[in-house]
Coordinates of C-alpha atoms in Angstrom, one line a residue:
M1 CA 0.0 0.0 0.0
T2 CA 2.8 2.4 1.0
A3 CA 4.7 1.7 -2.3
A4 CA 1.5 2.4 -4.3
V5 CA 1.1 5.7 -2.6
L6 CA 4.7 6.6 -3.3
V7 CA 4.2 5.8 -7.0
V8 CA 1.1 8.0 -7.1
V9 CA 3.1 10.8 -5.5
A10 CA 5.9 10.4 -8.0
V11 CA 3.5 10.5 -10.9
V12 CA 1.6 13.5 -9.6
A13 CA 4.9 15.4 -8.9
G14 CA 6.2 14.5 -12.3
A15 CA 3.0 15.7 -14.0
L16 CA 3.1 19.0 -12.0
S17 CA 6.7 19.5 -13.0
G18 CA 5.9 19.0 -16.7
A19 CA 3.0 21.5 -16.3
L20 CA 5.3 24.0 -14.8
E21 CA 7.8 23.5 -17.6
A22 CA 5.1 24.2 -20.1
A23 CA 4.0 27.3 -18.1
A24 CA 7.5 28.7 -17.9
S25 CA 8.0 28.3 -21.7
A26 CA 4.6 29.9 -22.3
L27 CA 5.4 32.8 -19.8
V28 CA 8.5 33.6 -21.8
R29 CA 6.5 33.6 -25.1
V30 CA 3.4 35.4 -24.1
T31 CA 3.1 39.2 -24.4
R32 CA 1.3 41.6 -22.1
A33 CA -0.7 42.8 -25.1
S34 CA -2.0 39.3 -25.9
L35 CA -3.1 38.9 -22.3
A36 CA -4.8 42.3 -22.3
D37 CA -6.7 41.4 -25.5
E38 CA -7.9 38.1 -24.0
A39 CA -9.0 40.0 -20.9
D40 CA -11.0 42.4 -23.0
E41 CA -12.7 39.6 -24.8
A42 CA -13.5 37.8 -21.5
R43 CA -14.9 41.0 -20.0
D44 CA -17.2 41.5 -23.0
R45 CA -18.7 38.1 -22.3
G46 CA -20.0 39.2 -18.9
A47 CA -20.8 36.4 -16.4
A48 CA -19.8 33.7 -18.9
G49 CA -16.3 35.0 -19.1
S50 CA -15.8 35.9 -15.4
R51 CA -13.9 32.7 -14.6
R52 CA -11.6 33.2 -17.6
L53 CA -11.1 36.8 -16.7
S54 CA -10.0 35.9 -13.2
R55 CA -7.4 33.6 -14.5
L56 CA -6.2 36.2 -17.0
R57 CA -5.8 38.7 -14.2
T58 CA -3.7 36.2 -12.3
L59 CA -1.5 35.6 -15.4
Q60 CA -1.1 39.4 -15.9
K61 CA 0.3 39.8 -12.4
L62 CA 2.7 36.9 -13.0
A63 CA 3.8 38.4 -16.4
D64 CA 4.3 41.9 -14.8
D65 CA 7.0 40.3 -12.6
E66 CA 8.2 37.8 -15.1
H67 CA 11.8 37.5 -13.8
R68 CA 10.9 36.4 -10.3
S69 CA 7.9 34.3 -11.6
L70 CA 10.2 32.3 -13.8
A71 CA 12.8 31.8 -11.1
A72 CA 10.1 30.7 -8.7
V73 CA 8.8 28.2 -11.3
R74 CA 12.3 26.7 -11.7
S75 CA 12.7 26.4 -8.0
A76 CA 9.3 24.6 -7.7
R77 CA 10.2 22.3 -10.6
T78 CA 13.5 21.3 -8.9
V79 CA 11.7 20.4 -5.7
L80 CA 9.0 18.4 -7.6
E81 CA 11.5 16.5 -9.8
V82 CA 13.7 15.6 -6.8
G83 CA 10.6 14.5 -4.8
A84 CA 9.2 12.4 -7.7
S85 CA 12.6 10.7 -8.2
A86 CA 13.0 9.9 -4.5
A87 CA 9.4 8.6 -4.2
F88 CA 9.8 6.3 -7.2
V89 CA 13.1 4.9 -6.1
I90 CA 11.8 4.3 -2.5
A91 CA 8.7 2.6 -3.9
L92 CA 10.9 0.3 -6.0
G93 CA 12.9 -0.5 -3.0
L94 CA 9.8 -1.6 -1.1
W95 CA 8.8 -3.9 -4.0
I96 CA 12.2 -5.3 -5.0
D97 CA 14.9 -6.5 -2.6
S98 CA 17.9 -6.5 -4.9
W99 CA 19.4 -3.0 -5.2
W100 CA 20.8 -3.5 -8.6
V101 CA 17.4 -4.5 -10.0
V102 CA 16.0 -1.3 -8.4
L103 CA 18.7 0.7 -10.2
L104 CA 18.1 -1.1 -13.5
V105 CA 14.4 -0.5 -13.4
A106 CA 14.9 3.2 -12.4
V107 CA 17.2 3.7 -15.4
L108 CA 14.9 2.0 -17.8
V109 CA 11.9 4.1 -16.6
G110 CA 14.0 7.2 -16.9
L111 CA 15.0 6.3 -20.5
A112 CA 11.3 5.6 -21.4
L113 CA 10.3 9.0 -20.0
A114 CA 13.1 10.8 -21.9
F115 CA 11.9 9.1 -25.1
V116 CA 8.3 10.2 -24.5
L117 CA 9.3 13.8 -23.6
S118 CA 11.4 14.0 -26.7
R119 CA 8.3 13.4 -28.8
V120 CA 5.9 15.5 -26.8
S121 CA 7.8 18.1 -24.8
P122 CA 5.9 20.3 -22.3
E123 CA 8.2 23.1 -23.3
Q124 CA 7.1 22.8 -27.0
L125 CA 3.5 22.8 -26.0
G126 CA 4.0 26.0 -24.1
R127 CA 5.7 27.6 -27.0
S128 CA 3.1 26.6 -29.6
N129 CA 0.1 27.9 -27.6
P130 CA 1.3 30.2 -24.8
V131 CA -2.0 31.8 -23.8
G132 CA -4.0 28.5 -23.9
T133 CA -1.3 26.7 -21.9
L134 CA -1.2 29.4 -19.2
L135 CA -5.0 29.5 -18.9
V136 CA -5.0 25.7 -18.2
V137 CA -2.3 25.8 -15.5
A138 CA -3.0 29.3 -14.1
R139 CA -4.0 28.2 -10.6
P140 CA -1.2 25.6 -10.1
L141 CA 1.2 28.1 -11.5
A142 CA 0.1 30.9 -9.1
V143 CA 0.3 28.5 -6.1
A144 CA 3.8 27.3 -7.1
V145 CA 5.1 30.8 -7.6
A146 CA 3.6 31.9 -4.3
L147 CA 5.3 29.0 -2.4
A148 CA 8.7 29.2 -4.2
R149 CA 9.0 33.0 -4.5
P150 CA 10.5 33.5 -0.9
L151 CA 13.3 31.2 -1.9
T152 CA 14.2 33.2 -5.0
P153 CA 16.7 36.0 -4.8
V154 CA 15.6 39.0 -6.9
R155 CA 19.0 39.6 -8.6
D156 CA 19.6 36.0 -9.5
S157 CA 16.1 35.6 -10.9
E158 CA 16.4 38.7 -13.1
A159 CA 19.9 37.6 -14.4
T160 CA 18.8 34.1 -15.1
A161 CA 15.6 35.2 -16.7
Q162 CA 17.5 37.6 -18.9
D163 CA 19.9 34.9 -20.0
R164 CA 16.9 32.7 -20.8
T165 CA 15.2 35.5 -22.8
D166 CA 18.4 36.1 -24.7
A167 CA 18.8 32.4 -25.5
E168 CA 15.2 32.3 -26.7
A169 CA 15.7 35.4 -28.9
R170 CA 18.8 33.9 -30.4
E171 CA 17.0 30.6 -31.1
V172 CA 14.2 32.6 -32.9
A173 CA 16.8 34.4 -34.9
D174 CA 18.4 31.1 -35.9
R175 CA 15.1 29.6 -37.0
M176 CA 14.4 32.8 -39.1
S177 CA 17.8 32.6 -40.6
E178 CA 17.0 29.1 -41.9
S179 CA 13.7 30.3 -43.3
E180 CA 13.5 31.1 -47.0
E181 CA 10.9 33.9 -46.3
F182 CA 13.8 36.3 -45.4
D183 CA 16.7 37.3 -47.6
E184 CA 20.2 37.5 -46.3
G185 CA 20.0 41.2 -45.6
E186 CA 16.9 40.8 -43.5
R187 CA 18.4 37.9 -41.6
A188 CA 21.5 39.9 -40.8
I189 CA 19.4 42.8 -39.4
I190 CA 17.5 40.4 -37.2
R191 CA 20.7 39.0 -35.8
S192 CA 22.1 42.5 -35.3
V193 CA 19.1 43.6 -33.3
I194 CA 19.6 40.7 -30.9
E195 CA 23.3 41.2 -30.6
L196 CA 23.0 45.0 -30.2
G197 CA 22.4 44.6 -26.4
Q198 CA 25.7 42.7 -26.1
T199 CA 27.7 45.5 -27.8
L200 CA 29.2 48.1 -25.6
T201 CA 29.6 51.8 -26.4
R202 CA 33.4 51.5 -26.3
E203 CA 33.2 49.1 -29.2
I204 CA 31.5 51.5 -31.6
M205 CA 32.8 54.9 -30.5
V206 CA 35.4 57.1 -32.2
P207 CA 38.4 56.8 -29.9
R208 CA 39.8 59.9 -28.2
T209 CA 42.9 59.9 -30.4
D210 CA 40.8 60.2 -33.6
M211 CA 38.6 63.0 -32.3
V212 CA 38.6 66.4 -34.0
T213 CA 38.2 69.1 -31.4
T214 CA 38.6 72.8 -31.1
R215 CA 39.4 75.1 -28.2
A216 CA 36.7 77.4 -26.7
S217 CA 38.9 80.4 -27.5
T218 CA 39.1 79.7 -31.2
P219 CA 37.4 82.4 -33.4
L220 CA 34.3 81.4 -35.3
S221 CA 36.0 82.1 -38.6
K222 CA 38.6 79.5 -37.9
V223 CA 36.0 77.1 -36.6
L224 CA 34.1 77.5 -39.9
T225 CA 37.3 76.6 -41.7
L226 CA 37.7 73.5 -39.5
F227 CA 34.2 72.4 -40.4
E228 CA 34.9 72.8 -44.1
R229 CA 38.2 70.9 -44.0
S230 CA 37.0 68.1 -41.7
G231 CA 33.6 67.6 -43.3
F232 CA 32.0 67.3 -39.8
S233 CA 28.8 69.1 -38.8
R234 CA 29.5 68.9 -35.1
V235 CA 32.8 69.4 -33.3
P236 CA 33.4 69.0 -29.5
V237 CA 34.7 72.2 -27.9
T238 CA 37.3 71.9 -25.1
G239 CA 38.9 74.2 -22.5
T240 CA 42.5 73.6 -21.4
S241 CA 42.5 69.9 -22.3
T242 CA 40.4 67.3 -24.1
D243 CA 39.1 66.2 -20.7
D244 CA 37.8 69.7 -20.1
L245 CA 34.8 69.5 -22.5
I246 CA 32.7 72.6 -22.6
G247 CA 30.1 71.5 -25.2
V248 CA 29.6 70.8 -28.9
A249 CA 29.7 73.4 -31.7
F250 CA 27.2 72.9 -34.5
F251 CA 28.0 74.0 -38.1
K252 CA 24.6 75.6 -38.6
D253 CA 25.0 77.7 -35.4
V254 CA 28.4 79.0 -36.5
V255 CA 27.2 79.7 -40.1
R256 CA 24.1 81.5 -38.7
A257 CA 26.2 83.7 -36.4
V258 CA 28.8 84.6 -39.1
Q259 CA 26.2 85.4 -41.7
S260 CA 23.9 87.5 -39.5
D261 CA 26.9 89.6 -38.4
P262 CA 30.3 89.2 -40.1
S263 CA 32.0 90.9 -37.1
D264 CA 31.1 87.8 -35.0
G265 CA 33.7 85.9 -36.9
D266 CA 36.2 87.1 -34.3
Q267 CA 34.0 85.9 -31.4
P268 CA 35.2 82.7 -29.5
V269 CA 33.3 79.6 -30.3
G270 CA 32.9 78.9 -26.6
E271 CA 30.0 81.4 -26.6
F272 CA 28.0 79.4 -29.2
V273 CA 28.3 75.9 -27.9
R274 CA 25.5 73.6 -27.0
S275 CA 25.5 71.3 -23.9
A276 CA 27.0 67.9 -24.5
M277 CA 25.5 64.5 -23.7
F278 CA 27.8 62.2 -21.7
V279 CA 27.6 58.4 -21.6
P280 CA 29.7 55.7 -19.9
E281 CA 31.8 53.5 -22.2
S282 CA 30.2 50.4 -20.6
K283 CA 26.7 51.3 -21.7
P284 CA 25.1 48.7 -24.0
A285 CA 24.5 50.0 -27.5
D286 CA 20.8 49.4 -27.5
D287 CA 20.4 51.5 -24.4
L288 CA 22.6 54.2 -26.0
L289 CA 20.4 54.3 -29.1
R290 CA 17.2 54.6 -27.0
E291 CA 18.7 57.4 -24.9
M292 CA 20.0 59.4 -27.9
Q293 CA 16.6 59.1 -29.5
A294 CA 14.8 60.2 -26.4
A295 CA 17.2 63.2 -26.0
S296 CA 17.1 64.0 -29.8
S297 CA 20.9 64.0 -29.7
H298 CA 23.0 62.9 -32.6
I299 CA 26.3 63.0 -30.7
A300 CA 27.5 62.0 -27.2
L301 CA 30.8 62.1 -25.5
V302 CA 32.0 58.9 -24.0
V303 CA 33.7 58.9 -20.6
D304 CA 35.7 56.1 -18.9
E305 CA 35.5 54.9 -15.4
Y306 CA 37.7 57.7 -14.1
G307 CA 35.6 60.4 -15.7
G308 CA 38.1 61.2 -18.5
V309 CA 37.0 61.5 -22.1
A310 CA 37.4 58.1 -23.9
G311 CA 35.9 59.2 -27.3
L312 CA 32.7 60.2 -28.9
V313 CA 29.8 58.3 -30.4
T314 CA 27.0 59.3 -32.8
I315 CA 23.6 57.9 -33.4
E316 CA 24.8 56.7 -36.8
D317 CA 27.5 54.5 -35.0
A318 CA 24.7 52.6 -33.2
L319 CA 22.6 52.4 -36.4
E320 CA 25.6 50.9 -38.3
E321 CA 25.5 48.0 -35.8
L322 CA 22.0 47.2 -37.1
V323 CA 22.2 47.9 -40.8
G324 CA 25.9 47.8 -41.6
E325 CA 28.2 50.6 -42.7
L326 CA 26.5 53.8 -43.8
T327 CA 28.3 55.3 -46.8
D328 CA 28.4 59.0 -47.8
E329 CA 27.0 60.0 -51.2
H330 CA 30.4 61.4 -52.0
D331 CA 32.4 58.3 -51.1
R332 CA 34.5 56.8 -53.9
P333 CA 35.8 53.3 -54.5
E334 CA 38.9 52.1 -52.7
P335 CA 41.7 54.4 -54.0
E336 CA 44.8 53.0 -55.7
V337 CA 48.2 54.3 -56.1
E338 CA 48.1 56.9 -58.8
D339 CA 51.0 58.8 -60.6
L340 CA 50.1 62.5 -60.8
G341 CA 53.3 63.3 -62.7
G342 CA 56.3 65.3 -61.6
G343 CA 57.3 62.7 -59.0
V344 CA 54.1 63.1 -57.1
L345 CA 52.0 60.1 -56.2
R346 CA 48.5 59.8 -54.8
V347 CA 48.7 57.1 -52.1
P348 CA 45.8 55.5 -50.2
A349 CA 46.0 56.4 -46.5
R350 CA 45.6 52.7 -45.7
A351 CA 48.7 51.7 -47.6
S352 CA 51.4 50.3 -45.4
V353 CA 54.5 52.2 -44.5
G354 CA 56.6 49.4 -46.2
E355 CA 54.6 49.9 -49.5
L356 CA 55.3 53.6 -49.4
G357 CA 59.0 52.9 -49.0
E358 CA 58.9 50.5 -52.0
L359 CA 57.3 53.2 -54.2
F360 CA 60.2 55.6 -53.5
D361 CA 63.0 53.0 -53.2
L362 CA 63.4 53.9 -49.5
H363 CA 63.6 51.7 -46.4
L364 CA 60.8 53.0 -44.2
D365 CA 59.9 51.3 -40.9
D366 CA 58.0 52.6 -37.9
D367 CA 57.2 50.6 -34.8
D368 CA 54.3 52.9 -33.8
V369 CA 52.2 53.0 -36.9
D370 CA 51.4 50.7 -39.8
T371 CA 49.8 52.9 -42.5
V372 CA 50.8 56.0 -44.4
G373 CA 47.9 57.9 -42.8
G374 CA 49.1 56.9 -39.4
L375 CA 52.6 58.1 -40.3
L376 CA 51.3 61.5 -41.1
A377 CA 49.2 61.6 -38.0
K378 CA 52.2 60.8 -35.9
A379 CA 54.3 63.5 -37.5
L380 CA 51.5 66.1 -37.0
G381 CA 50.6 64.9 -33.5
K382 CA 46.9 65.2 -34.3
V383 CA 44.2 63.9 -36.7
P384 CA 45.3 65.0 -40.3
L385 CA 42.8 67.2 -42.2
P386 CA 42.9 67.9 -45.9
G387 CA 45.8 70.2 -46.6
A388 CA 47.8 69.2 -43.5
S389 CA 51.4 68.2 -44.4
A390 CA 54.6 67.1 -42.9
E391 CA 58.1 65.8 -43.9
V392 CA 59.0 62.3 -42.9
E393 CA 62.2 60.4 -43.9
G394 CA 62.8 62.6 -46.9
L395 CA 59.2 62.4 -48.1
H396 CA 56.6 65.2 -48.2
L397 CA 53.2 63.9 -47.0
E398 CA 50.1 66.0 -47.6
A399 CA 46.6 64.9 -46.6
E400 CA 44.4 65.2 -49.7
R401 CA 40.9 63.8 -49.2
V402 CA 38.7 62.4 -46.4
E403 CA 35.6 60.2 -46.9
G404 CA 33.0 58.2 -45.1
R405 CA 30.7 59.2 -42.3
R406 CA 33.6 59.5 -39.9
K407 CA 35.6 61.6 -42.4
T408 CA 38.6 59.4 -42.2
L409 CA 41.7 60.2 -44.3
A410 CA 41.4 58.5 -47.7
T411 CA 44.4 59.6 -49.8
L412 CA 47.6 61.6 -49.5
R413 CA 49.9 63.3 -52.0
V414 CA 53.5 62.2 -51.6
H415 CA 56.7 63.3 -53.2
R416 CA 60.4 63.5 -52.3
T417 CA 61.5 66.6 -50.4
D418 CA 64.3 67.3 -52.9
D419 CA 61.6 67.2 -55.7
G420 CA 64.3 67.5 -58.4
A421 CA 66.4 65.2 -60.5
E422 CA 65.3 62.1 -58.7
A423 CA 61.6 62.7 -59.6
T424 CA 60.7 59.7 -61.8
S425 CA 57.6 58.1 -63.3
Y426 CA 56.3 55.2 -61.3
D427 CA 54.7 52.0 -62.7
T428 CA 51.8 51.9 -60.2
K429 CA 50.2 48.9 -62.0
E430 CA 53.3 46.9 -61.6
H431 CA 53.5 47.8 -57.9
Q432 CA 49.9 46.9 -57.3
R433 CA 50.4 43.5 -58.7

């Protein structure tokens, strides 16, 4: 008699555990909007829908605190599964004297259950019909959550639920990636949306060393020239150092001030700046995008853990994580080495220092930089703008053109500093091979 009772207990506990598994899966899938729609329909039925409405209200409360509800369900399932296993093994021990036979039967029963659950998984049932599943198990679910909730730490439940939600989202993205209903571009955007929350601001920002800034004391006329040369429409304004950020100068504000009164061209730009938005470098990119949208801000300054300026980020930087690189309408194809005559070459900024040396039969090597653009930036001590030049190892380097949304240096004009008898014609096609 005792063994039979234990078997019944094991079966009931296992069934409840399966029901809670289906409920947990459904709770992840269900939306508050769908529950609200169901509640409205039940309310319209009057007395006939009162029972359904009561269950829906219970489910809405559980969904409002989804993190702790899911954690409580998992705690309850653990207790039920351990209890079911213990009851079944004890029952077998009362019926069978040999311990190895008890172990063998327990293993066989476990394998049989695993086979059945692989065919009809409670989790799959919850996913396929989340609202219907939750309505069936609403009462047991509420009781289990109420009993197990005191055992569930708030932080742990939120973290675990978030991990589970992220895993579910990735699984959905994987299934959509395999579907022929979406082209490759749409599938890439879906994956990017899910991964955006795992990308930190520091990964998409323009680093401090690449920032173009101006001092607060700089006259508006010179700032206007800086805008024209750099191609940017917003430039951070600093005080005594880059960490002393006063605000951001907007191209349209400077143009408006100079056009309305040409004498304002001598006014310091510090009097025309707008307040800057500051964000930590550890902020997730999806939160950054939402905050910048809410603040109607296109640019934000990024600060590190010590309060120093780490870089800047624009709303386009975050959008590029979703849709890929945004190109400027004036962008050109990847430049190649071009002979301009008179010993002058147009060289891509991304060309290596070694390649530049080969073009002029020189041995060039620099441990600090790898590219020609980096070589010029090192010589200048700042980000090179069009027209900026320097002499390095017997070569005259001049920044020629910037491109892209970040206005990065694209090409340079390079010639020997002696610019005389040694000026020759270069076979750029042979070099590119």
